[in-house]
JSON list of C-alpha atoms in Angstrom, two decimals:
[
{"chain": "A", "resi": 1, "resn": "MET", "atom": "CA", "xyz": [16.58, 19.61, 3.42]},
{"chain": "A", "resi": 2, "resn": "VAL", "atom": "CA", "xyz": [13.99, 18.13, 1.06]},
{"chain": "A", "resi": 3, "resn": "ALA", "atom": "CA", "xyz": [11.11, 19.69, 2.96]},
{"chain": "A", "resi": 4, "resn": "SER", "atom": "CA", "xyz": [12.79, 23.10, 2.78]},
{"chain": "A", "resi": 5, "resn": "SER", "atom": "CA", "xyz": [13.36, 22.83, -0.97]},
{"chain": "A", "resi": 6, "resn": "GLY", "atom": "CA", "xyz": [9.73, 23.47, -1.87]},
{"chain": "A", "resi": 7, "resn": "VAL", "atom": "CA", "xyz": [8.22, 20.00, -2.37]},
{"chain": "A", "resi": 8, "resn": "ASP", "atom": "CA", "xyz": [4.64, 19.58, -1.20]},
{"chain": "A", "resi": 9, "resn": "GLU", "atom": "CA", "xyz": [4.87, 15.95, -0.07]},
{"chain": "A", "resi": 10, "resn": "ILE", "atom": "CA", "xyz": [7.45, 13.51, 1.25]},
{"chain": "A", "resi": 11, "resn": "GLN", "atom": "CA", "xyz": [6.67, 9.84, 0.79]},
{"chain": "A", "resi": 12, "resn": "PHE", "atom": "CA", "xyz": [8.34, 7.16, 2.88]},
{"chain": "A", "resi": 13, "resn": "ASP", "atom": "CA", "xyz": [8.50, 3.95, 0.84]},
{"chain": "A", "resi": 14, "resn": "TYR", "atom": "CA", "xyz": [8.62, 0.52, 2.48]},
{"chain": "A", "resi": 15, "resn": "VAL", "atom": "CA", "xyz": [8.39, 1.67, 6.09]},
{"chain": "A", "resi": 16, "resn": "ARG", "atom": "CA", "xyz": [8.96, -1.82, 7.46]},
{"chain": "A", "resi": 17, "resn": "PHE", "atom": "CA", "xyz": [11.28, -4.44, 8.85]},
{"chain": "A", "resi": 18, "resn": "PRO", "atom": "CA", "xyz": [12.49, -7.38, 6.74]},
{"chain": "A", "resi": 19, "resn": "ALA", "atom": "CA", "xyz": [9.57, -9.66, 5.99]},
{"chain": "A", "resi": 20, "resn": "GLU", "atom": "CA", "xyz": [11.44, -12.63, 4.50]},
{"chain": "A", "resi": 21, "resn": "GLY", "atom": "CA", "xyz": [14.58, -14.65, 5.03]},
{"chain": "A", "resi": 22, "resn": "ASP", "atom": "CA", "xyz": [16.31, -16.19, 8.03]},
{"chain": "A", "resi": 23, "resn": "GLN", "atom": "CA", "xyz": [16.37, -13.57, 10.79]},
{"chain": "A", "resi": 24, "resn": "LYS", "atom": "CA", "xyz": [17.41, -15.70, 13.76]},
{"chain": "A", "resi": 25, "resn": "ASP", "atom": "CA", "xyz": [20.73, -13.88, 14.06]},
{"chain": "A", "resi": 26, "resn": "ALA", "atom": "CA", "xyz": [19.42, -10.44, 13.11]},
{"chain": "A", "resi": 27, "resn": "GLU", "atom": "CA", "xyz": [19.95, -7.69, 15.66]},
{"chain": "A", "resi": 28, "resn": "PHE", "atom": "CA", "xyz": [18.26, -4.30, 15.50]},
{"chain": "A", "resi": 29, "resn": "ALA", "atom": "CA", "xyz": [19.37, -1.13, 17.25]},
{"chain": "A", "resi": 30, "resn": "PHE", "atom": "CA", "xyz": [16.06, -0.56, 18.99]},
{"chain": "A", "resi": 31, "resn": "GLU", "atom": "CA", "xyz": [16.34, -3.90, 20.84]},
{"chain": "A", "resi": 32, "resn": "ALA", "atom": "CA", "xyz": [19.28, -2.65, 22.88]},
{"chain": "A", "resi": 33, "resn": "ALA", "atom": "CA", "xyz": [17.88, 0.81, 23.55]},
{"chain": "A", "resi": 34, "resn": "HIS", "atom": "CA", "xyz": [14.28, -0.34, 24.15]},
{"chain": "A", "resi": 35, "resn": "PRO", "atom": "CA", "xyz": [14.24, -4.05, 25.05]},
{"chain": "A", "resi": 36, "resn": "ASN", "atom": "CA", "xyz": [10.48, -4.05, 25.62]},
{"chain": "A", "resi": 37, "resn": "TRP", "atom": "CA", "xyz": [9.61, -2.63, 22.21]},
{"chain": "A", "resi": 38, "resn": "GLN", "atom": "CA", "xyz": [8.16, -4.57, 19.34]},
{"chain": "A", "resi": 39, "resn": "ARG", "atom": "CA", "xyz": [9.04, -3.76, 15.73]},
{"chain": "A", "resi": 40, "resn": "SER", "atom": "CA", "xyz": [5.83, -1.76, 15.45]},
{"chain": "A", "resi": 41, "resn": "ASP", "atom": "CA", "xyz": [6.94, 0.46, 18.35]},
{"chain": "A", "resi": 42, "resn": "ALA", "atom": "CA", "xyz": [10.22, 1.30, 16.60]},
{"chain": "A", "resi": 43, "resn": "ILE", "atom": "CA", "xyz": [8.37, 2.27, 13.42]},
{"chain": "A", "resi": 44, "resn": "SER", "atom": "CA", "xyz": [5.77, 4.35, 15.26]},
{"chain": "A", "resi": 45, "resn": "ASP", "atom": "CA", "xyz": [8.47, 6.17, 17.20]},
{"chain": "A", "resi": 46, "resn": "PHE", "atom": "CA", "xyz": [10.35, 7.06, 14.01]},
{"chain": "A", "resi": 47, "resn": "LEU", "atom": "CA", "xyz": [7.20, 8.23, 12.23]},
{"chain": "A", "resi": 48, "resn": "ALA", "atom": "CA", "xyz": [6.06, 10.33, 15.17]},
{"chain": "A", "resi": 49, "resn": "ARG", "atom": "CA", "xyz": [9.40, 12.17, 15.23]},
{"chain": "A", "resi": 50, "resn": "ALA", "atom": "CA", "xyz": [9.53, 12.55, 11.44]},
{"chain": "A", "resi": 51, "resn": "TYR", "atom": "CA", "xyz": [5.97, 13.88, 11.28]},
{"chain": "A", "resi": 52, "resn": "GLN", "atom": "CA", "xyz": [6.63, 16.37, 14.05]},
{"chain": "A", "resi": 53, "resn": "GLU", "atom": "CA", "xyz": [9.74, 17.69, 12.31]},
{"chain": "A", "resi": 54, "resn": "LEU", "atom": "CA", "xyz": [8.36, 17.79, 8.77]},
{"chain": "A", "resi": 55, "resn": "HIS", "atom": "CA", "xyz": [4.93, 19.33, 9.25]},
{"chain": "A", "resi": 56, "resn": "PRO", "atom": "CA", "xyz": [6.20, 22.76, 10.34]},
{"chain": "A", "resi": 57, "resn": "HIS", "atom": "CA", "xyz": [7.78, 22.99, 6.86]},
{"chain": "A", "resi": 58, "resn": "GLY", "atom": "CA", "xyz": [4.34, 22.77, 5.28]},
{"chain": "A", "resi": 59, "resn": "VAL", "atom": "CA", "xyz": [4.80, 19.39, 3.60]},
{"chain": "A", "resi": 60, "resn": "LEU", "atom": "CA", "xyz": [2.47, 16.42, 3.63]},
{"chain": "A", "resi": 61, "resn": "VAL", "atom": "CA", "xyz": [3.80, 13.06, 4.79]},
{"chain": "A", "resi": 62, "resn": "SER", "atom": "CA", "xyz": [2.76, 9.84, 3.05]},
{"chain": "A", "resi": 63, "resn": "LEU", "atom": "CA", "xyz": [3.60, 6.21, 3.78]},
{"chain": "A", "resi": 64, "resn": "ASP", "atom": "CA", "xyz": [3.67, 3.07, 1.63]},
{"chain": "A", "resi": 65, "resn": "VAL", "atom": "CA", "xyz": [2.51, -0.13, 3.35]},
{"chain": "A", "resi": 66, "resn": "PHE", "atom": "CA", "xyz": [1.90, -3.72, 2.33]},
{"chain": "A", "resi": 67, "resn": "GLY", "atom": "CA", "xyz": [-1.62, -4.43, 1.09]},
{"chain": "A", "resi": 68, "resn": "VAL", "atom": "CA", "xyz": [-1.80, -7.63, 3.10]},
{"chain": "A", "resi": 69, "resn": "MET", "atom": "CA", "xyz": [-1.71, -5.57, 6.30]},
{"chain": "A", "resi": 70, "resn": "ALA", "atom": "CA", "xyz": [-5.39, -4.82, 5.73]},
{"chain": "A", "resi": 71, "resn": "TRP", "atom": "CA", "xyz": [-6.08, -8.34, 6.99]},
{"chain": "A", "resi": 72, "resn": "GLN", "atom": "CA", "xyz": [-4.36, -7.59, 10.31]},
{"chain": "A", "resi": 73, "resn": "ARG", "atom": "CA", "xyz": [-2.77, -11.03, 10.62]},
{"chain": "A", "resi": 74, "resn": "PRO", "atom": "CA", "xyz": [-0.48, -11.26, 13.67]},
{"chain": "A", "resi": 75, "resn": "VAL", "atom": "CA", "xyz": [2.26, -13.01, 11.66]},
{"chain": "A", "resi": 76, "resn": "ASP", "atom": "CA", "xyz": [2.42, -10.11, 9.20]},
{"chain": "A", "resi": 77, "resn": "LEU", "atom": "CA", "xyz": [2.54, -7.53, 11.98]},
{"chain": "A", "resi": 78, "resn": "ALA", "atom": "CA", "xyz": [5.29, -9.46, 13.78]},
{"chain": "A", "resi": 79, "resn": "HIS", "atom": "CA", "xyz": [7.47, -9.54, 10.65]},
{"chain": "A", "resi": 80, "resn": "THR", "atom": "CA", "xyz": [6.88, -6.12, 9.12]},
{"chain": "A", "resi": 81, "resn": "GLY", "atom": "CA", "xyz": [6.10, -4.01, 12.19]},
{"chain": "A", "resi": 82, "resn": "GLN", "atom": "CA", "xyz": [3.43, -2.21, 10.16]},
{"chain": "A", "resi": 83, "resn": "ASP", "atom": "CA", "xyz": [0.72, -1.44, 12.71]},
{"chain": "A", "resi": 84, "resn": "ILE", "atom": "CA", "xyz": [-1.63, 0.40, 10.37]},
{"chain": "A", "resi": 85, "resn": "ALA", "atom": "CA", "xyz": [-3.81, 1.97, 13.05]},
{"chain": "A", "resi": 86, "resn": "ALA", "atom": "CA", "xyz": [-0.73, 3.43, 14.77]},
{"chain": "A", "resi": 87, "resn": "MET", "atom": "CA", "xyz": [1.02, 4.50, 11.57]},
{"chain": "A", "resi": 88, "resn": "ALA", "atom": "CA", "xyz": [-2.05, 6.33, 10.29]},
{"chain": "A", "resi": 89, "resn": "ARG", "atom": "CA", "xyz": [-1.74, 8.78, 13.20]},
{"chain": "A", "resi": 90, "resn": "HIS", "atom": "CA", "xyz": [1.64, 9.99, 11.96]},
{"chain": "A", "resi": 91, "resn": "CYS", "atom": "CA", "xyz": [0.95, 10.74, 8.30]},
{"chain": "A", "resi": 92, "resn": "ASP", "atom": "CA", "xyz": [-1.43, 12.58, 6.00]},
{"chain": "A", "resi": 93, "resn": "VAL", "atom": "CA", "xyz": [-1.66, 9.96, 3.25]},
{"chain": "A", "resi": 94, "resn": "LEU", "atom": "CA", "xyz": [-1.48, 6.17, 3.46]},
{"chain": "A", "resi": 95, "resn": "SER", "atom": "CA", "xyz": [-0.69, 4.30, 0.24]},
{"chain": "A", "resi": 96, "resn": "PRO", "atom": "CA", "xyz": [-1.29, 0.56, 0.60]},
{"chain": "A", "resi": 97, "resn": "MET", "atom": "CA", "xyz": [0.26, -1.55, -2.16]},
{"chain": "A", "resi": 98, "resn": "ILE", "atom": "CA", "xyz": [-2.83, -3.54, -3.11]},
{"chain": "A", "resi": 99, "resn": "TYR", "atom": "CA", "xyz": [-1.63, -5.37, -6.21]},
{"chain": "A", "resi": 100, "resn": "PRO", "atom": "CA", "xyz": [-4.20, -8.16, -6.76]},
{"chain": "A", "resi": 101, "resn": "SER", "atom": "CA", "xyz": [-1.58, -10.69, -7.93]},
{"chain": "A", "resi": 102, "resn": "HIS", "atom": "CA", "xyz": [0.28, -10.39, -4.60]},
{"chain": "A", "resi": 103, "resn": "PHE", "atom": "CA", "xyz": [-2.56, -11.77, -2.46]},
{"chain": "A", "resi": 104, "resn": "PHE", "atom": "CA", "xyz": [-1.35, -15.35, -2.73]},
{"chain": "A", "resi": 105, "resn": "HIS", "atom": "CA", "xyz": [-4.22, -17.83, -2.27]},
{"chain": "A", "resi": 106, "resn": "MET", "atom": "CA", "xyz": [-6.13, -15.46, -0.02]},
{"chain": "A", "resi": 107, "resn": "ASP", "atom": "CA", "xyz": [-9.92, -15.35, 0.40]},
{"chain": "A", "resi": 108, "resn": "GLY", "atom": "CA", "xyz": [-10.18, -18.66, -1.41]},
{"chain": "A", "resi": 109, "resn": "TYR", "atom": "CA", "xyz": [-8.80, -17.37, -4.72]},
{"chain": "A", "resi": 110, "resn": "ALA", "atom": "CA", "xyz": [-6.32, -19.69, -6.44]},
{"chain": "A", "resi": 111, "resn": "ASN", "atom": "CA", "xyz": [-5.52, -16.91, -8.94]},
{"chain": "A", "resi": 112, "resn": "PRO", "atom": "CA", "xyz": [-5.97, -13.62, -7.07]},
{"chain": "A", "resi": 113, "resn": "GLY", "atom": "CA", "xyz": [-4.40, -11.66, -9.92]},
{"chain": "A", "resi": 114, "resn": "ASP", "atom": "CA", "xyz": [-7.50, -12.38, -11.97]},
{"chain": "A", "resi": 115, "resn": "ALA", "atom": "CA", "xyz": [-9.84, -10.98, -9.30]},
{"chain": "A", "resi": 116, "resn": "PRO", "atom": "CA", "xyz": [-8.90, -7.28, -9.25]},
{"chain": "A", "resi": 117, "resn": "ARG", "atom": "CA", "xyz": [-12.30, -5.96, -8.19]},
{"chain": "A", "resi": 118, "resn": "HIS", "atom": "CA", "xyz": [-12.49, -8.25, -5.18]},
{"chain": "A", "resi": 119, "resn": "PHE", "atom": "CA", "xyz": [-9.03, -7.54, -3.82]},
{"chain": "A", "resi": 120, "resn": "ILE", "atom": "CA", "xyz": [-9.06, -3.79, -4.46]},
{"chain": "A", "resi": 121, "resn": "SER", "atom": "CA", "xyz": [-12.51, -3.41, -2.92]},
{"chain": "A", "resi": 122, "resn": "GLU", "atom": "CA", "xyz": [-11.83, -5.69, 0.03]},
{"chain": "A", "resi": 123, "resn": "SER", "atom": "CA", "xyz": [-8.46, -4.10, 0.76]},
{"chain": "A", "resi": 124, "resn": "MET", "atom": "CA", "xyz": [-9.77, -0.54, 0.61]},
{"chain": "A", "resi": 125, "resn": "GLU", "atom": "CA", "xyz": [-12.75, -1.37, 2.80]},
{"chain": "A", "resi": 126, "resn": "ARG", "atom": "CA", "xyz": [-10.51, -2.95, 5.40]},
{"chain": "A", "resi": 127, "resn": "PHE", "atom": "CA", "xyz": [-8.00, -0.08, 5.37]},
{"chain": "A", "resi": 128, "resn": "ARG", "atom": "CA", "xyz": [-10.86, 2.40, 5.67]},
{"chain": "A", "resi": 129, "resn": "GLU", "atom": "CA", "xyz": [-12.18, 0.60, 8.74]},
{"chain": "A", "resi": 130, "resn": "ILE", "atom": "CA", "xyz": [-8.74, 0.34, 10.37]},
{"chain": "A", "resi": 131, "resn": "THR", "atom": "CA", "xyz": [-8.02, 4.07, 9.88]},
{"chain": "A", "resi": 132, "resn": "GLY", "atom": "CA", "xyz": [-11.59, 5.24, 10.45]},
{"chain": "A", "resi": 133, "resn": "ASP", "atom": "CA", "xyz": [-10.82, 7.31, 13.55]},
{"chain": "A", "resi": 134, "resn": "THR", "atom": "CA", "xyz": [-8.07, 9.29, 11.80]},
{"chain": "A", "resi": 135, "resn": "LYS", "atom": "CA", "xyz": [-8.10, 11.88, 9.04]},
{"chain": "A", "resi": 136, "resn": "VAL", "atom": "CA", "xyz": [-5.63, 10.00, 6.86]},
{"chain": "A", "resi": 137, "resn": "VAL", "atom": "CA", "xyz": [-6.27, 9.94, 3.11]},
{"chain": "A", "resi": 138, "resn": "LEU", "atom": "CA", "xyz": [-6.12, 6.55, 1.38]},
{"chain": "A", "resi": 139, "resn": "ARG", "atom": "CA", "xyz": [-4.33, 6.76, -1.97]},
{"chain": "A", "resi": 140, "resn": "PRO", "atom": "CA", "xyz": [-3.48, 3.21, -3.06]},
{"chain": "A", "resi": 141, "resn": "TRP", "atom": "CA", "xyz": [-0.75, 1.76, -5.22]},
{"chain": "A", "resi": 142, "resn": "LEU", "atom": "CA", "xyz": [-2.43, -0.26, -7.98]},
{"chain": "A", "resi": 143, "resn": "GLN", "atom": "CA", "xyz": [-1.14, -2.97, -10.32]},
{"chain": "A", "resi": 144, "resn": "ALA", "atom": "CA", "xyz": [0.32, -1.95, -13.69]},
{"chain": "A", "resi": 145, "resn": "PHE", "atom": "CA", "xyz": [1.94, -5.27, -14.64]},
{"chain": "A", "resi": 146, "resn": "ALA", "atom": "CA", "xyz": [0.86, -8.66, -15.94]},
{"chain": "A", "resi": 147, "resn": "TRP", "atom": "CA", "xyz": [2.61, -10.88, -13.38]},
{"chain": "A", "resi": 148, "resn": "ARG", "atom": "CA", "xyz": [0.42, -13.79, -12.23]},
{"chain": "A", "resi": 149, "resn": "THR", "atom": "CA", "xyz": [-2.61, -12.67, -14.21]},
{"chain": "A", "resi": 150, "resn": "LYS", "atom": "CA", "xyz": [-3.90, -13.55, -17.67]},
{"chain": "A", "resi": 151, "resn": "THR", "atom": "CA", "xyz": [-6.35, -10.64, -17.76]},
{"chain": "A", "resi": 152, "resn": "TYR", "atom": "CA", "xyz": [-4.07, -7.60, -17.49]},
{"chain": "A", "resi": 153, "resn": "SER", "atom": "CA", "xyz": [-5.31, -4.92, -19.90]},
{"chain": "A", "resi": 154, "resn": "PRO", "atom": "CA", "xyz": [-6.61, -1.32, -19.96]},
{"chain": "A", "resi": 155, "resn": "GLY", "atom": "CA", "xyz": [-9.86, -2.76, -18.64]},
{"chain": "A", "resi": 156, "resn": "TYR", "atom": "CA", "xyz": [-7.97, -4.29, -15.72]},
{"chain": "A", "resi": 157, "resn": "ILE", "atom": "CA", "xyz": [-6.61, -0.82, -14.94]},
{"chain": "A", "resi": 158, "resn": "ARG", "atom": "CA", "xyz": [-10.06, 0.76, -15.04]},
{"chain": "A", "resi": 159, "resn": "ILE", "atom": "CA", "xyz": [-11.52, -1.88, -12.74]},
{"chain": "A", "resi": 160, "resn": "GLN", "atom": "CA", "xyz": [-8.89, -1.12, -10.11]},
{"chain": "A", "resi": 161, "resn": "VAL", "atom": "CA", "xyz": [-9.45, 2.63, -10.31]},
{"chain": "A", "resi": 162, "resn": "SER", "atom": "CA", "xyz": [-13.21, 2.21, -10.14]},
{"chain": "A", "resi": 163, "resn": "ALA", "atom": "CA", "xyz": [-13.11, -0.21, -7.19]},
{"chain": "A", "resi": 164, "resn": "SER", "atom": "CA", "xyz": [-10.73, 2.03, -5.27]},
{"chain": "A", "resi": 165, "resn": "ARG", "atom": "CA", "xyz": [-12.90, 5.11, -5.76]},
{"chain": "A", "resi": 166, "resn": "GLU", "atom": "CA", "xyz": [-16.02, 3.23, -4.72]},
{"chain": "A", "resi": 167, "resn": "GLU", "atom": "CA", "xyz": [-14.34, 2.41, -1.41]},
{"chain": "A", "resi": 168, "resn": "GLY", "atom": "CA", "xyz": [-13.17, 5.94, -0.67]},
{"chain": "A", "resi": 169, "resn": "GLY", "atom": "CA", "xyz": [-9.79, 6.05, -2.41]},
{"chain": "A", "resi": 170, "resn": "VAL", "atom": "CA", "xyz": [-8.56, 9.58, -3.16]},
{"chain": "A", "resi": 171, "resn": "GLY", "atom": "CA", "xyz": [-6.31, 9.45, -6.19]},
{"chain": "A", "resi": 172, "resn": "PHE", "atom": "CA", "xyz": [-4.08, 6.48, -7.02]},
{"chain": "A", "resi": 173, "resn": "LEU", "atom": "CA", "xyz": [-0.54, 5.41, -7.90]},
{"chain": "A", "resi": 174, "resn": "PHE", "atom": "CA", "xyz": [0.48, 2.73, -10.39]},
{"chain": "A", "resi": 175, "resn": "TRP", "atom": "CA", "xyz": [3.64, 0.63, -10.32]},
{"chain": "A", "resi": 176, "resn": "ASN", "atom": "CA", "xyz": [5.50, -1.29, -12.98]},
{"chain": "A", "resi": 177, "resn": "ALA", "atom": "CA", "xyz": [9.06, -2.50, -12.30]},
{"chain": "A", "resi": 178, "resn": "ARG", "atom": "CA", "xyz": [10.07, -1.93, -15.94]},
{"chain": "A", "resi": 179, "resn": "ASN", "atom": "CA", "xyz": [8.32, 1.43, -16.26]},
{"chain": "A", "resi": 180, "resn": "ASP", "atom": "CA", "xyz": [6.13, -0.13, -18.95]},
{"chain": "A", "resi": 181, "resn": "TYR", "atom": "CA", "xyz": [2.84, 1.74, -18.83]},
{"chain": "A", "resi": 182, "resn": "SER", "atom": "CA", "xyz": [1.59, 0.79, -22.29]},
{"chain": "A", "resi": 183, "resn": "LYS", "atom": "CA", "xyz": [-1.67, -0.60, -20.84]},
{"chain": "A", "resi": 184, "resn": "LEU", "atom": "CA", "xyz": [-2.07, 2.24, -18.36]},
{"chain": "A", "resi": 185, "resn": "PHE", "atom": "CA", "xyz": [-2.03, 5.18, -20.75]},
{"chain": "A", "resi": 186, "resn": "PRO", "atom": "CA", "xyz": [-4.93, 3.96, -22.94]},
{"chain": "A", "resi": 187, "resn": "ALA", "atom": "CA", "xyz": [-6.96, 3.28, -19.79]},
{"chain": "A", "resi": 188, "resn": "MET", "atom": "CA", "xyz": [-6.39, 6.81, -18.52]},
{"chain": "A", "resi": 189, "resn": "THR", "atom": "CA", "xyz": [-7.61, 8.39, -21.77]},
{"chain": "A", "resi": 190, "resn": "ARG", "atom": "CA", "xyz": [-11.01, 6.71, -21.58]},
{"chain": "A", "resi": 191, "resn": "PRO", "atom": "CA", "xyz": [-13.79, 9.10, -20.47]},
{"chain": "A", "resi": 192, "resn": "ASP", "atom": "CA", "xyz": [-15.35, 6.48, -18.21]},
{"chain": "A", "resi": 193, "resn": "VAL", "atom": "CA", "xyz": [-12.27, 6.53, -15.95]},
{"chain": "A", "resi": 194, "resn": "GLY", "atom": "CA", "xyz": [-13.29, 9.91, -14.65]},
{"chain": "A", "resi": 195, "resn": "SER", "atom": "CA", "xyz": [-16.85, 8.81, -13.98]},
{"chain": "A", "resi": 196, "resn": "GLY", "atom": "CA", "xyz": [-15.85, 5.72, -12.05]},
{"chain": "A", "resi": 197, "resn": "ALA", "atom": "CA", "xyz": [-17.44, 3.39, -14.60]},
{"chain": "A", "resi": 198, "resn": "ALA", "atom": "CA", "xyz": [-15.66, 0.19, -15.52]},
{"chain": "A", "resi": 199, "resn": "PRO", "atom": "CA", "xyz": [-16.24, -2.74, -17.84]},
{"chain": "A", "resi": 200, "resn": "SER", "atom": "CA", "xyz": [-17.75, -5.89, -16.43]},
{"chain": "A", "resi": 201, "resn": "SER", "atom": "CA", "xyz": [-14.61, -7.95, -16.88]},
{"chain": "A", "resi": 202, "resn": "PRO", "atom": "CA", "xyz": [-10.90, -7.10, -16.98]},
{"chain": "A", "resi": 203, "resn": "GLY", "atom": "CA", "xyz": [-10.56, -8.38, -20.54]},
{"chain": "A", "resi": 204, "resn": "ASP", "atom": "CA", "xyz": [-12.97, -5.78, -21.97]}
]
């Protein structure tokens, strides 16, 4: 119905299984129908069918995935079912949620939220490598909130945009749970955003 209404893109948000909490007693429908499937198989099957049905309507299909999936850790795949290489074959746009402050103690950073260039660049490079044999467009979700960082500012925004573009990002999305984009709007009015330039530190 949505595809037939004239929209040009349908985005599936949080295409995943529960990643937290006690799941010992959890039962999922696919386990009875396909006892040999993993969670990633159930997701890939759904996306393949959705993509096949939606594309004839002329709409693009985009998917939101966890940023941590760029690291391809088996524990993350087992919980979320987000097999990025497989999912990328059933969409036009992949939008990893690469909020720097969410990479808890990864890559040796005690305060990852204060290292936006590293985590945006590293995430985009890894996603680009994982999806390299597909035609999927990478359009990341970036951080528009001050949680777990002391350096959030318009400069912080520009660093993320710049780092994403340098690693092949096409466009971007920003998220703030309170819809507070007071830091974002000034960043987007700066001429250097369009050129890819960014200040040397997020506090600038």
